[in-house]
Structures are given as structure tokens and as C-alpha cells.
Amino acid sequence: GEDVEQSLFLSVREGDSSVINCTYTDSSSTYLYWYKQEPGAGLQLLTYIFSNMDMKQDQRLTVLLNKKDKHLSLRIADTQTGDSAIYFCAERSSGGSYIPTFGRGTSLIVHP
Amino acid sequence: DTGVSQDPRHKITKRGQNVTFRCDPISEHNRLYWYRQTLGQGPEFLTYFQNEAQLEKSRLLSDRFSAERPKGSFSTLEIQRTEQGDSAMYLCASSTRTSGRANEQFFGPGTRLTVL
């Protein structure tokens, strides 16, 4: 079955880069997503990458995909205290019911 | 505010009672999803509508769970005879074909259910 794994916690100093890692098992994964969830709020899509891409950059965010190893990472440059949140990795296959499978989330703590 | 809204935001109930949650999607979105999220976990898919048709319901947790979207706009999720294990955050999301091939889902703030 599908499985998405993430480390549970990451602590960084303000201004440093954060790297959040994710591994998945479904070799037919076509779309890979990063969502952000702030306390008491729903999930917000930050970025996504197609499986035929290696990298995608969007302002302070860089997504790297190693399809061979089924490894996805999210790098946040110049991390700010406002980036403190839970970050979820998710994957889905093309077509079908458009339902992503989510990881358990990585809690990012940014301290001054 | 034109985002996804959910009502109520919090619900406390006693074991054995029935509860109903409402989700109002973004107005032009034809797809609507329900998820459950427990502490320390990612969202777990429950069911999905395209317009008023419920296209996937096999992942509803038990026959105590049901969902409707009678006019293809708002949706309700009902849990009958609640159990303490039903305590969780219930999330609704919506999307549309113009979300692109990536099918970006827009999430509501969730309804937090506590069963005593």
C-alpha cells in the first residue's frame, strides 16, 4: 500500500535554512505536494512537483525530488519565526479520484 | 471571505449522540472532500463528491459515518452514535477542474470534535 514517511520534528535558528525530508513508497506517484498547517487552521498548499521534474524553486522554497530513491525534500531559505508550523508531504497517482496520501507531518520550530 | 468554511468550529458531545458538520466549499468548486485528522497524524481521506455524486465512500470509517451533498454545493458529514475514538479534527477541502492537473485542494479550518 501507499506510505509516506517524514521525521516528526525539526528545530532551526531564525535566518538559517530548513530542510524537511519525506520518503514515499508508491512508484506510480505522479504528483508530490508540500502543505503547511498552522495551529488551529486547515492545510495550505505551499508547492507541488510533478514526478518528471527534479527540482522546483518558488521564492524561498526549493523542492528536490529523487525519484529513484523516492525521496522528496523541502528547503526553506532564510527561515523566519512565521514559518513555524507543521509541514505535510503528500503524494498521489495520476487520474483516478485525485486523493493524496499524507505523511504524519514535520513540526518545524524556529527559534530566535 | 471566499474560502472553504466549516461549521461548527468546535463540537463537544457525549458518547452515543449524533453529530452533523457542515462544509461550504469555494463557490465554483465541483469537487468536495472530507478528511479526518487525529493528533500527530496527517489527514486521512474519508469520502469525496463530484458535484452531488458521492464517488468514493469505501474509506468512511464505519457505517456510523455518512455524508451528503444534495445540491452539489454545501456538504454535511454525520456521525451517528459517537464514540470516544471519533474525537478528531474533521477537515473539508474543495477543488475544481481548473485547479489544473495537480488538482490543488483548498482546505477549510476544520471542525474539532470532542466526544466525552
mmCIF file with all atom_site columns, C-alpha atoms in Angstrom:
data_model
loop_
_atom_site.group_PDB
_atom_site.id
_atom_site.type_symbol
_atom_site.label_atom_id
_atom_site.label_alt_id
_atom_site.label_comp_id
_atom_site.label_asym_id
_atom_site.label_entity_id
_atom_site.label_seq_id
_atom_site.pdbx_PDB_ins_code
_atom_site.Cartn_x
_atom_site.Cartn_y
_atom_site.Cartn_z
_atom_site.occupancy
_atom_site.B_iso_or_equiv
_atom_site.pdbx_formal_charge
_atom_site.auth_seq_id
_atom_site.auth_comp_id
_atom_site.auth_asym_id
_atom_site.auth_atom_id
_atom_site.pdbx_PDB_model_num
ATOM 1   C CA . GLY A 1 1   ? 0.000   0.000  0.000   1.00 0.00 ? 1   GLY A CA 1
ATOM 2   C CA . GLU A 1 2   ? 0.910   3.630  -0.145  1.00 0.00 ? 2   GLU A CA 1
ATOM 3   C CA . ASP A 1 3   ? 3.054   5.045  2.630   1.00 0.00 ? 3   ASP A CA 1
ATOM 4   C CA . VAL A 1 4   ? 4.569   8.465  3.203   1.00 0.00 ? 4   VAL A CA 1
ATOM 5   C CA . GLU A 1 5   ? 7.173   8.942  5.920   1.00 0.00 ? 5   GLU A CA 1
ATOM 6   C CA . GLN A 1 6   ? 8.516   12.128 7.475   1.00 0.00 ? 6   GLN A CA 1
ATOM 7   C CA . SER A 1 7   ? 10.606  12.948 10.502  1.00 0.00 ? 7   SER A CA 1
ATOM 8   C CA . LEU A 1 8   ? 8.400   14.404 13.216  1.00 0.00 ? 8   LEU A CA 1
ATOM 9   C CA . PHE A 1 9   ? 10.367  17.432 14.416  1.00 0.00 ? 9   PHE A CA 1
ATOM 10  C CA . LEU A 1 10  ? 12.876  19.969 13.129  1.00 0.00 ? 10  LEU A CA 1
ATOM 11  C CA . SER A 1 11  ? 14.302  22.889 15.091  1.00 0.00 ? 11  SER A CA 1
ATOM 12  C CA . VAL A 1 12  ? 16.249  25.690 13.400  1.00 0.00 ? 12  VAL A CA 1
ATOM 13  C CA . ARG A 1 13  ? 17.531  29.116 14.226  1.00 0.00 ? 13  ARG A CA 1
ATOM 14  C CA . GLU A 1 14  ? 15.914  32.132 12.599  1.00 0.00 ? 14  GLU A CA 1
ATOM 15  C CA . GLY A 1 15  ? 17.765  33.054 9.397   1.00 0.00 ? 15  GLY A CA 1
ATOM 16  C CA . ASP A 1 16  ? 19.103  29.538 8.793   1.00 0.00 ? 16  ASP A CA 1
ATOM 17  C CA . SER A 1 17  ? 17.829  27.197 6.089   1.00 0.00 ? 17  SER A CA 1
ATOM 18  C CA . SER A 1 18  ? 15.406  24.411 6.966   1.00 0.00 ? 18  SER A CA 1
ATOM 19  C CA . VAL A 1 19  ? 15.309  21.112 5.121   1.00 0.00 ? 19  VAL A CA 1
ATOM 20  C CA . ILE A 1 20  ? 12.318  18.834 5.635   1.00 0.00 ? 20  ILE A CA 1
ATOM 21  C CA . ASN A 1 21  ? 12.583  15.335 4.200   1.00 0.00 ? 21  ASN A CA 1
ATOM 22  C CA . CYS A 1 22  ? 9.983   12.845 3.023   1.00 0.00 ? 22  CYS A CA 1
ATOM 23  C CA . THR A 1 23  ? 10.067  9.351  1.572   1.00 0.00 ? 23  THR A CA 1
ATOM 24  C CA . TYR A 1 24  ? 7.236   7.561  -0.199  1.00 0.00 ? 24  TYR A CA 1
ATOM 25  C CA . THR A 1 25  ? 6.702   4.039  -1.424  1.00 0.00 ? 25  THR A CA 1
ATOM 26  C CA . ASP A 1 26  ? 4.255   4.285  -4.336  1.00 0.00 ? 26  ASP A CA 1
ATOM 27  C CA . SER A 1 27  ? 6.296   4.047  -7.531  1.00 0.00 ? 27  SER A CA 1
ATOM 28  C CA . SER A 1 28  ? 3.326   5.318  -9.536  1.00 0.00 ? 28  SER A CA 1
ATOM 29  C CA . SER A 1 29  ? 3.276   8.622  -7.642  1.00 0.00 ? 29  SER A CA 1
ATOM 30  C CA . THR A 1 30  ? 2.891   11.403 -10.153 1.00 0.00 ? 30  THR A CA 1
ATOM 31  C CA . TYR A 1 31  ? 2.238   14.473 -8.048  1.00 0.00 ? 31  TYR A CA 1
ATOM 32  C CA . LEU A 1 32  ? 4.067   15.300 -4.837  1.00 0.00 ? 32  LEU A CA 1
ATOM 33  C CA . TYR A 1 33  ? 2.905   18.105 -2.582  1.00 0.00 ? 33  TYR A CA 1
ATOM 34  C CA . TRP A 1 34  ? 4.015   20.120 0.400   1.00 0.00 ? 34  TRP A CA 1
ATOM 35  C CA . TYR A 1 35  ? 1.310   21.547 2.662   1.00 0.00 ? 35  TYR A CA 1
ATOM 36  C CA . LYS A 1 36  ? 1.662   23.846 5.661   1.00 0.00 ? 36  LYS A CA 1
ATOM 37  C CA . GLN A 1 37  ? -0.665  23.748 8.688   1.00 0.00 ? 37  GLN A CA 1
ATOM 38  C CA . GLU A 1 38  ? -0.602  26.476 11.315  1.00 0.00 ? 38  GLU A CA 1
ATOM 39  C CA . PRO A 1 39  ? -2.166  25.902 14.757  1.00 0.00 ? 39  PRO A CA 1
ATOM 40  C CA . GLY A 1 40  ? -5.949  25.689 14.616  1.00 0.00 ? 40  GLY A CA 1
ATOM 41  C CA . ALA A 1 41  ? -6.046  26.075 10.845  1.00 0.00 ? 41  ALA A CA 1
ATOM 42  C CA . GLY A 1 42  ? -6.577  23.897 7.804   1.00 0.00 ? 42  GLY A CA 1
ATOM 43  C CA . LEU A 1 43  ? -3.860  22.916 5.374   1.00 0.00 ? 43  LEU A CA 1
ATOM 44  C CA . GLN A 1 44  ? -2.422  25.350 2.845   1.00 0.00 ? 44  GLN A CA 1
ATOM 45  C CA . LEU A 1 45  ? -0.750  24.077 -0.314  1.00 0.00 ? 45  LEU A CA 1
ATOM 46  C CA . LEU A 1 46  ? 2.765   25.527 -0.482  1.00 0.00 ? 46  LEU A CA 1
ATOM 47  C CA . THR A 1 47  ? 4.056   23.916 -3.642  1.00 0.00 ? 47  THR A CA 1
ATOM 48  C CA . TYR A 1 48  ? 3.966   20.740 -5.692  1.00 0.00 ? 48  TYR A CA 1
ATOM 49  C CA . ILE A 1 49  ? 6.181   18.968 -8.173  1.00 0.00 ? 49  ILE A CA 1
ATOM 50  C CA . PHE A 1 50  ? 5.485   16.562 -10.999 1.00 0.00 ? 50  PHE A CA 1
ATOM 51  C CA . SER A 1 51  ? 7.356   13.289 -10.948 1.00 0.00 ? 51  SER A CA 1
ATOM 52  C CA . ASN A 1 52  ? 9.169   14.123 -14.190 1.00 0.00 ? 52  ASN A CA 1
ATOM 53  C CA . MET A 1 53  ? 10.900  17.078 -12.518 1.00 0.00 ? 53  MET A CA 1
ATOM 54  C CA . ASP A 1 54  ? 13.997  17.051 -10.313 1.00 0.00 ? 54  ASP A CA 1
ATOM 55  C CA . MET A 1 55  ? 13.670  20.461 -8.755  1.00 0.00 ? 55  MET A CA 1
ATOM 56  C CA . LYS A 1 56  ? 11.250  23.311 -8.393  1.00 0.00 ? 56  LYS A CA 1
ATOM 57  C CA . GLN A 1 57  ? 12.008  26.702 -6.870  1.00 0.00 ? 57  GLN A CA 1
ATOM 58  C CA . ASP A 1 58  ? 9.451   29.223 -5.687  1.00 0.00 ? 58  ASP A CA 1
ATOM 59  C CA . GLN A 1 59  ? 10.854  32.246 -3.837  1.00 0.00 ? 59  GLN A CA 1
ATOM 60  C CA . ARG A 1 60  ? 12.288  30.915 -0.542  1.00 0.00 ? 60  ARG A CA 1
ATOM 61  C CA . LEU A 1 61  ? 11.102  27.372 -1.214  1.00 0.00 ? 61  LEU A CA 1
ATOM 62  C CA . THR A 1 62  ? 13.076  24.734 -3.107  1.00 0.00 ? 62  THR A CA 1
ATOM 63  C CA . VAL A 1 63  ? 11.694  21.246 -3.703  1.00 0.00 ? 63  VAL A CA 1
ATOM 64  C CA . LEU A 1 64  ? 14.057  18.452 -4.672  1.00 0.00 ? 64  LEU A CA 1
ATOM 65  C CA . LEU A 1 65  ? 12.839  15.089 -5.964  1.00 0.00 ? 65  LEU A CA 1
ATOM 66  C CA . ASN A 1 66  ? 14.912  11.936 -6.223  1.00 0.00 ? 66  ASN A CA 1
ATOM 67  C CA . LYS A 1 67  ? 12.519  9.611  -7.995  1.00 0.00 ? 67  LYS A CA 1
ATOM 68  C CA . LYS A 1 68  ? 14.921  6.660  -7.933  1.00 0.00 ? 68  LYS A CA 1
ATOM 69  C CA . ASP A 1 69  ? 15.115  6.776  -4.130  1.00 0.00 ? 69  ASP A CA 1
ATOM 70  C CA . LYS A 1 70  ? 11.515  8.029  -3.758  1.00 0.00 ? 70  LYS A CA 1
ATOM 71  C CA . HIS A 1 71  ? 12.797  10.932 -1.674  1.00 0.00 ? 71  HIS A CA 1
ATOM 72  C CA . LEU A 1 72  ? 11.354  14.429 -1.585  1.00 0.00 ? 72  LEU A CA 1
ATOM 73  C CA . SER A 1 73  ? 12.687  17.422 0.315   1.00 0.00 ? 73  SER A CA 1
ATOM 74  C CA . LEU A 1 74  ? 11.543  20.951 1.020   1.00 0.00 ? 74  LEU A CA 1
ATOM 75  C CA . ARG A 1 75  ? 14.158  23.604 1.692   1.00 0.00 ? 75  ARG A CA 1
ATOM 76  C CA . ILE A 1 76  ? 13.102  26.894 3.222   1.00 0.00 ? 76  ILE A CA 1
ATOM 77  C CA . ALA A 1 77  ? 15.744  29.598 2.871   1.00 0.00 ? 77  ALA A CA 1
ATOM 78  C CA . ASP A 1 78  ? 16.149  32.332 5.496   1.00 0.00 ? 78  ASP A CA 1
ATOM 79  C CA . THR A 1 79  ? 13.670  30.655 7.847   1.00 0.00 ? 79  THR A CA 1
ATOM 80  C CA . GLN A 1 80  ? 11.504  33.076 9.838   1.00 0.00 ? 80  GLN A CA 1
ATOM 81  C CA . THR A 1 81  ? 9.514   32.616 13.037  1.00 0.00 ? 81  THR A CA 1
ATOM 82  C CA . GLY A 1 82  ? 6.367   32.831 10.915  1.00 0.00 ? 82  GLY A CA 1
ATOM 83  C CA . ASP A 1 83  ? 7.459   29.614 9.195   1.00 0.00 ? 83  ASP A CA 1
ATOM 84  C CA . SER A 1 84  ? 6.869   27.683 12.436  1.00 0.00 ? 84  SER A CA 1
ATOM 85  C CA . ALA A 1 85  ? 4.143   25.192 11.564  1.00 0.00 ? 85  ALA A CA 1
ATOM 86  C CA . ILE A 1 86  ? 3.565   21.563 10.647  1.00 0.00 ? 86  ILE A CA 1
ATOM 87  C CA . TYR A 1 87  ? 4.611   20.638 7.116   1.00 0.00 ? 87  TYR A CA 1
ATOM 88  C CA . PHE A 1 88  ? 2.950   17.702 5.380   1.00 0.00 ? 88  PHE A CA 1
ATOM 89  C CA . CYS A 1 89  ? 4.302   15.798 2.438   1.00 0.00 ? 89  CYS A CA 1
ATOM 90  C CA . ALA A 1 90  ? 1.668   14.154 0.227   1.00 0.00 ? 90  ALA A CA 1
ATOM 91  C CA . GLU A 1 91  ? 1.647   12.101 -2.960  1.00 0.00 ? 91  GLU A CA 1
ATOM 92  C CA . ARG A 1 92  ? -0.902  10.881 -5.442  1.00 0.00 ? 92  ARG A CA 1
ATOM 93  C CA . SER A 1 93  ? -1.014  8.985  -8.675  1.00 0.00 ? 93  SER A CA 1
ATOM 94  C CA . SER A 1 94  ? -2.355  10.463 -11.885 1.00 0.00 ? 94  SER A CA 1
ATOM 95  C CA . GLY A 1 95  ? -6.026  10.111 -12.726 1.00 0.00 ? 95  GLY A CA 1
ATOM 96  C CA . GLY A 1 96  ? -8.476  8.326  -10.507 1.00 0.00 ? 96  GLY A CA 1
ATOM 97  C CA . SER A 1 97  ? -10.039 10.032 -7.546  1.00 0.00 ? 97  SER A CA 1
ATOM 98  C CA . TYR A 1 98  ? -7.440  12.807 -7.027  1.00 0.00 ? 98  TYR A CA 1
ATOM 99  C CA . ILE A 1 99  ? -6.932  11.701 -3.439  1.00 0.00 ? 99  ILE A CA 1
ATOM 100 C CA . PRO A 1 100 ? -3.476  12.396 -1.981  1.00 0.00 ? 100 PRO A CA 1
ATOM 101 C CA . THR A 1 101 ? -1.869  10.278 0.739   1.00 0.00 ? 101 THR A CA 1
ATOM 102 C CA . PHE A 1 102 ? -0.386  12.413 3.503   1.00 0.00 ? 102 PHE A CA 1
ATOM 103 C CA . GLY A 1 103 ? 2.569   11.840 5.790   1.00 0.00 ? 103 GLY A CA 1
ATOM 104 C CA . ARG A 1 104 ? 2.310   12.435 9.546   1.00 0.00 ? 104 ARG A CA 1
ATOM 105 C CA . GLY A 1 105 ? 3.801   15.906 9.259   1.00 0.00 ? 105 GLY A CA 1
ATOM 106 C CA . THR A 1 106 ? 7.035   17.535 10.414  1.00 0.00 ? 106 THR A CA 1
ATOM 107 C CA . SER A 1 107 ? 6.724   20.120 13.153  1.00 0.00 ? 107 SER A CA 1
ATOM 108 C CA . LEU A 1 108 ? 9.125   22.980 12.338  1.00 0.00 ? 108 LEU A CA 1
ATOM 109 C CA . ILE A 1 109 ? 10.154  25.124 15.282  1.00 0.00 ? 109 ILE A CA 1
ATOM 110 C CA . VAL A 1 110 ? 12.036  28.336 14.514  1.00 0.00 ? 110 VAL A CA 1
ATOM 111 C CA . HIS A 1 111 ? 13.769  29.958 17.439  1.00 0.00 ? 111 HIS A CA 1
ATOM 112 C CA . PRO A 1 112 ? 15.452  33.378 17.604  1.00 0.00 ? 112 PRO A CA 1
ATOM 113 C CA . ASP B 2 1   ? -14.239 35.582 2.656   1.00 0.00 ? 1   ASP B CA 1
ATOM 114 C CA . THR B 2 2   ? -14.437 33.251 -0.325  1.00 0.00 ? 2   THR B CA 1
ATOM 115 C CA . GLY B 2 3   ? -12.519 30.316 1.141   1.00 0.00 ? 3   GLY B CA 1
ATOM 116 C CA . VAL B 2 4   ? -13.832 26.975 2.357   1.00 0.00 ? 4   VAL B CA 1
ATOM 117 C CA . SER B 2 5   ? -15.868 27.366 5.528   1.00 0.00 ? 5   SER B CA 1
ATOM 118 C CA . GLN B 2 6   ? -16.857 24.771 8.106   1.00 0.00 ? 6   GLN B CA 1
ATOM 119 C CA . ASP B 2 7   ? -19.404 24.894 10.869  1.00 0.00 ? 7   ASP B CA 1
ATOM 120 C CA . PRO B 2 8   ? -19.177 24.470 13.776  1.00 0.00 ? 8   PRO B CA 1
ATOM 121 C CA . ARG B 2 9   ? -15.508 25.026 14.507  1.00 0.00 ? 9   ARG B CA 1
ATOM 122 C CA . HIS B 2 10  ? -15.760 23.064 17.746  1.00 0.00 ? 10  HIS B CA 1
ATOM 123 C CA . LYS B 2 11  ? -18.225 20.437 18.917  1.00 0.00 ? 11  LYS B CA 1
ATOM 124 C CA . ILE B 2 12  ? -18.325 18.697 22.272  1.00 0.00 ? 12  ILE B CA 1
ATOM 125 C CA . THR B 2 13  ? -20.756 15.839 22.607  1.00 0.00 ? 13  THR B CA 1
ATOM 126 C CA . LYS B 2 14  ? -21.477 12.879 24.826  1.00 0.00 ? 14  LYS B CA 1
ATOM 127 C CA . ARG B 2 15  ? -20.828 9.348  23.708  1.00 0.00 ? 15  ARG B CA 1
ATOM 128 C CA . GLY B 2 16  ? -23.786 7.903  21.850  1.00 0.00 ? 16  GLY B CA 1
ATOM 129 C CA . GLN B 2 17  ? -25.072 11.224 20.477  1.00 0.00 ? 17  GLN B CA 1
ATOM 130 C CA . ASN B 2 18  ? -25.283 12.032 16.782  1.00 0.00 ? 18  ASN B CA 1
ATOM 131 C CA . VAL B 2 19  ? -23.380 14.977 15.320  1.00 0.00 ? 19  VAL B CA 1
ATOM 132 C CA . THR B 2 20  ? -23.526 16.733 11.952  1.00 0.00 ? 20  THR B CA 1
ATOM 133 C CA . PHE B 2 21  ? -20.921 19.005 10.451  1.00 0.00 ? 21  PHE B CA 1
ATOM 134 C CA . ARG B 2 22  ? -21.336 21.343 7.520   1.00 0.00 ? 22  ARG B CA 1
ATOM 135 C CA . CYS B 2 23  ? -18.868 22.369 4.830   1.00 0.00 ? 23  CYS B CA 1
ATOM 136 C CA . ASP B 2 24  ? -19.329 25.186 2.326   1.00 0.00 ? 24  ASP B CA 1
ATOM 137 C CA . PRO B 2 25  ? -16.794 24.878 -0.489  1.00 0.00 ? 25  PRO B CA 1
ATOM 138 C CA . ILE B 2 26  ? -15.456 27.649 -2.672  1.00 0.00 ? 26  ILE B CA 1
ATOM 139 C CA . SER B 2 27  ? -18.454 28.517 -4.835  1.00 0.00 ? 27  SER B CA 1
ATOM 140 C CA . GLU B 2 28  ? -17.222 27.386 -8.242  1.00 0.00 ? 28  GLU B CA 1
ATOM 141 C CA . HIS B 2 29  ? -15.585 24.195 -6.970  1.00 0.00 ? 29  HIS B CA 1
ATOM 142 C CA . ASN B 2 30  ? -17.313 20.999 -8.052  1.00 0.00 ? 30  ASN B CA 1
ATOM 143 C CA . ARG B 2 31  ? -15.206 18.557 -6.013  1.00 0.00 ? 31  ARG B CA 1
ATOM 144 C CA . LEU B 2 32  ? -15.509 18.263 -2.257  1.00 0.00 ? 32  LEU B CA 1
ATOM 145 C CA . TYR B 2 33  ? -13.544 16.042 0.106   1.00 0.00 ? 33  TYR B CA 1
ATOM 146 C CA . TRP B 2 34  ? -13.816 15.056 3.764   1.00 0.00 ? 34  TRP B CA 1
ATOM 147 C CA . TYR B 2 35  ? -10.804 14.073 5.838   1.00 0.00 ? 35  TYR B CA 1
ATOM 148 C CA . ARG B 2 36  ? -10.228 13.135 9.465   1.00 0.00 ? 36  ARG B CA 1
ATOM 149 C CA . GLN B 2 37  ? -7.083  14.256 11.267  1.00 0.00 ? 37  GLN B CA 1
ATOM 150 C CA . THR B 2 38  ? -6.078  12.903 14.653  1.00 0.00 ? 38  THR B CA 1
ATOM 151 C CA . LEU B 2 39  ? -3.335  14.316 16.840  1.00 0.00 ? 39  LEU B CA 1
ATOM 152 C CA . GLY B 2 40  ? 0.094   13.767 15.364  1.00 0.00 ? 40  GLY B CA 1
ATOM 153 C CA . GLN B 2 41  ? -1.224  12.389 12.093  1.00 0.00 ? 41  GLN B CA 1
ATOM 154 C CA . GLY B 2 42  ? -1.791  13.674 8.613   1.00 0.00 ? 42  GLY B CA 1
ATOM 155 C CA . PRO B 2 43  ? -5.274  13.981 7.114   1.00 0.00 ? 43  PRO B CA 1
ATOM 156 C CA . GLU B 2 44  ? -6.950  10.633 6.462   1.00 0.00 ? 44  GLU B CA 1
ATOM 157 C CA . PHE B 2 45  ? -9.322  10.583 3.495   1.00 0.00 ? 45  PHE B CA 1
ATOM 158 C CA . LEU B 2 46  ? -12.958 9.706  4.221   1.00 0.00 ? 46  LEU B CA 1
ATOM 159 C CA . THR B 2 47  ? -15.087 10.462 1.173   1.00 0.00 ? 47  THR B CA 1
ATOM 160 C CA . TYR B 2 48  ? -15.323 12.580 -1.977  1.00 0.00 ? 48  TYR B CA 1
ATOM 161 C CA . PHE B 2 49  ? -18.029 14.200 -4.108  1.00 0.00 ? 49  PHE B CA 1
ATOM 162 C CA . GLN B 2 50  ? -18.016 15.438 -7.650  1.00 0.00 ? 50  GLN B CA 1
ATOM 163 C CA . ASN B 2 51  ? -20.996 17.759 -7.845  1.00 0.00 ? 51  ASN B CA 1
ATOM 164 C CA . GLU B 2 52  ? -23.750 15.889 -5.976  1.00 0.00 ? 52  GLU B CA 1
ATOM 165 C CA . ALA B 2 53  ? -22.396 12.415 -6.739  1.00 0.00 ? 53  ALA B CA 1
ATOM 166 C CA . GLN B 2 54  ? -20.509 10.623 -3.971  1.00 0.00 ? 54  GLN B CA 1
ATOM 167 C CA . LEU B 2 55  ? -17.804 8.906  -5.971  1.00 0.00 ? 55  LEU B CA 1
ATOM 168 C CA . GLU B 2 56  ? -15.807 7.323  -3.171  1.00 0.00 ? 56  GLU B CA 1
ATOM 169 C CA . LYS B 2 57  ? -17.154 6.229  0.173   1.00 0.00 ? 57  LYS B CA 1
ATOM 170 C CA . SER B 2 58  ? -15.416 2.963  0.875   1.00 0.00 ? 58  SER B CA 1
ATOM 171 C CA . ARG B 2 59  ? -12.964 4.751  3.152   1.00 0.00 ? 59  ARG B CA 1
ATOM 172 C CA . LEU B 2 60  ? -15.621 6.020  5.538   1.00 0.00 ? 60  LEU B CA 1
ATOM 173 C CA . LEU B 2 61  ? -14.566 4.627  8.887   1.00 0.00 ? 61  LEU B CA 1
ATOM 174 C CA . SER B 2 62  ? -17.728 2.703  9.678   1.00 0.00 ? 62  SER B CA 1
ATOM 175 C CA . ASP B 2 63  ? -21.407 2.631  8.794   1.00 0.00 ? 63  ASP B CA 1
ATOM 176 C CA . ARG B 2 64  ? -21.936 5.224  11.530  1.00 0.00 ? 64  ARG B CA 1
ATOM 177 C CA . PHE B 2 65  ? -20.387 7.779  9.163   1.00 0.00 ? 65  PHE B CA 1
ATOM 178 C CA . SER B 2 66  ? -22.340 9.237  6.267   1.00 0.00 ? 66  SER B CA 1
ATOM 179 C CA . ALA B 2 67  ? -22.041 12.279 4.039   1.00 0.00 ? 67  ALA B CA 1
ATOM 180 C CA . GLU B 2 68  ? -24.326 14.124 1.680   1.00 0.00 ? 68  GLU B CA 1
ATOM 181 C CA . ARG B 2 69  ? -24.086 16.881 -0.886  1.00 0.00 ? 69  ARG B CA 1
ATOM 182 C CA . PRO B 2 70  ? -27.672 17.096 -2.094  1.00 0.00 ? 70  PRO B CA 1
ATOM 183 C CA . LYS B 2 71  ? -27.443 20.082 -4.427  1.00 0.00 ? 71  LYS B CA 1
ATOM 184 C CA . GLY B 2 72  ? -23.792 19.902 -5.327  1.00 0.00 ? 72  GLY B CA 1
ATOM 185 C CA . SER B 2 73  ? -22.947 22.888 -3.158  1.00 0.00 ? 73  SER B CA 1
ATOM 186 C CA . PHE B 2 74  ? -22.544 22.502 0.617   1.00 0.00 ? 74  PHE B CA 1
ATOM 187 C CA . SER B 2 75  ? -21.980 19.109 2.204   1.00 0.00 ? 75  SER B CA 1
ATOM 188 C CA . THR B 2 76  ? -22.750 17.551 5.572   1.00 0.00 ? 76  THR B CA 1
ATOM 189 C CA . LEU B 2 77  ? -20.903 14.797 7.414   1.00 0.00 ? 77  LEU B CA 1
ATOM 190 C CA . GLU B 2 78  ? -22.884 12.929 10.047  1.00 0.00 ? 78  GLU B CA 1
ATOM 191 C CA . ILE B 2 79  ? -21.564 10.613 12.722  1.00 0.00 ? 79  ILE B CA 1
ATOM 192 C CA . GLN B 2 80  ? -24.176 8.525  14.497  1.00 0.00 ? 80  GLN B CA 1
ATOM 193 C CA . ARG B 2 81  ? -23.772 7.025  17.970  1.00 0.00 ? 81  ARG B CA 1
ATOM 194 C CA . THR B 2 82  ? -20.458 8.795  18.532  1.00 0.00 ? 82  THR B CA 1
ATOM 195 C CA . GLU B 2 83  ? -17.626 7.011  20.311  1.00 0.00 ? 83  GLU B CA 1
ATOM 196 C CA . GLN B 2 84  ? -14.640 8.478  22.117  1.00 0.00 ? 84  GLN B CA 1
ATOM 197 C CA . GLY B 2 85  ? -12.416 7.275  19.280  1.00 0.00 ? 85  GLY B CA 1
ATOM 198 C CA . ASP B 2 86  ? -14.261 9.640  16.944  1.00 0.00 ? 86  ASP B CA 1
ATOM 199 C CA . SER B 2 87  ? -12.631 12.610 18.675  1.00 0.00 ? 87  SER B CA 1
ATOM 200 C CA . ALA B 2 88  ? -10.578 14.304 15.966  1.00 0.00 ? 88  ALA B CA 1
ATOM 201 C CA . MET B 2 89  ? -10.420 17.255 13.592  1.00 0.00 ? 89  MET B CA 1
ATOM 202 C CA . TYR B 2 90  ? -12.683 16.844 10.577  1.00 0.00 ? 90  TYR B CA 1
ATOM 203 C CA . LEU B 2 91  ? -11.400 18.708 7.548   1.00 0.00 ? 91  LEU B CA 1
ATOM 204 C CA . CYS B 2 92  ? -13.204 19.612 4.368   1.00 0.00 ? 92  CYS B CA 1
ATOM 205 C CA . ALA B 2 93  ? -11.480 20.560 1.124   1.00 0.00 ? 93  ALA B CA 1
ATOM 206 C CA . SER B 2 94  ? -12.656 21.555 -2.330  1.00 0.00 ? 94  SER B CA 1
ATOM 207 C CA . SER B 2 95  ? -11.167 21.719 -5.789  1.00 0.00 ? 95  SER B CA 1
ATOM 208 C CA . THR B 2 96  ? -12.159 22.259 -9.391  1.00 0.00 ? 96  THR B CA 1
ATOM 209 C CA . ARG B 2 97  ? -11.016 21.059 -12.774 1.00 0.00 ? 97  ARG B CA 1
ATOM 210 C CA . THR B 2 98  ? -9.394  24.435 -13.290 1.00 0.00 ? 98  THR B CA 1
ATOM 211 C CA . SER B 2 99  ? -7.144  23.649 -10.304 1.00 0.00 ? 99  SER B CA 1
ATOM 212 C CA . GLY B 2 100 ? -5.056  22.082 -13.025 1.00 0.00 ? 100 GLY B CA 1
ATOM 213 C CA . ARG B 2 101 ? -3.690  18.591 -13.343 1.00 0.00 ? 101 ARG B CA 1
ATOM 214 C CA . ALA B 2 102 ? -2.216  18.893 -9.859  1.00 0.00 ? 102 ALA B CA 1
ATOM 215 C CA . ASN B 2 103 ? -5.779  19.265 -8.514  1.00 0.00 ? 103 ASN B CA 1
ATOM 216 C CA . GLU B 2 104 ? -4.947  21.731 -5.778  1.00 0.00 ? 104 GLU B CA 1
ATOM 217 C CA . GLN B 2 105 ? -7.285  21.208 -2.845  1.00 0.00 ? 105 GLN B CA 1
ATOM 218 C CA . PHE B 2 106 ? -8.267  24.182 -0.701  1.00 0.00 ? 106 PHE B CA 1
ATOM 219 C CA . PHE B 2 107 ? -8.873  23.254 2.908   1.00 0.00 ? 107 PHE B CA 1
ATOM 220 C CA . GLY B 2 108 ? -11.273 24.692 5.429   1.00 0.00 ? 108 GLY B CA 1
ATOM 221 C CA . PRO B 2 109 ? -10.290 25.402 9.049   1.00 0.00 ? 109 PRO B CA 1
ATOM 222 C CA . GLY B 2 110 ? -11.796 22.140 10.282  1.00 0.00 ? 110 GLY B CA 1
ATOM 223 C CA . THR B 2 111 ? -14.320 21.112 12.932  1.00 0.00 ? 111 THR B CA 1
ATOM 224 C CA . ARG B 2 112 ? -12.784 19.794 16.132  1.00 0.00 ? 112 ARG B CA 1
ATOM 225 C CA . LEU B 2 113 ? -14.946 17.061 17.677  1.00 0.00 ? 113 LEU B CA 1
ATOM 226 C CA . THR B 2 114 ? -14.545 16.003 21.291  1.00 0.00 ? 114 THR B CA 1
ATOM 227 C CA . VAL B 2 115 ? -16.570 13.005 22.459  1.00 0.00 ? 115 VAL B CA 1
ATOM 228 C CA . LEU B 2 116 ? -16.839 12.722 26.232  1.00 0.00 ? 116 LEU B CA 1
#
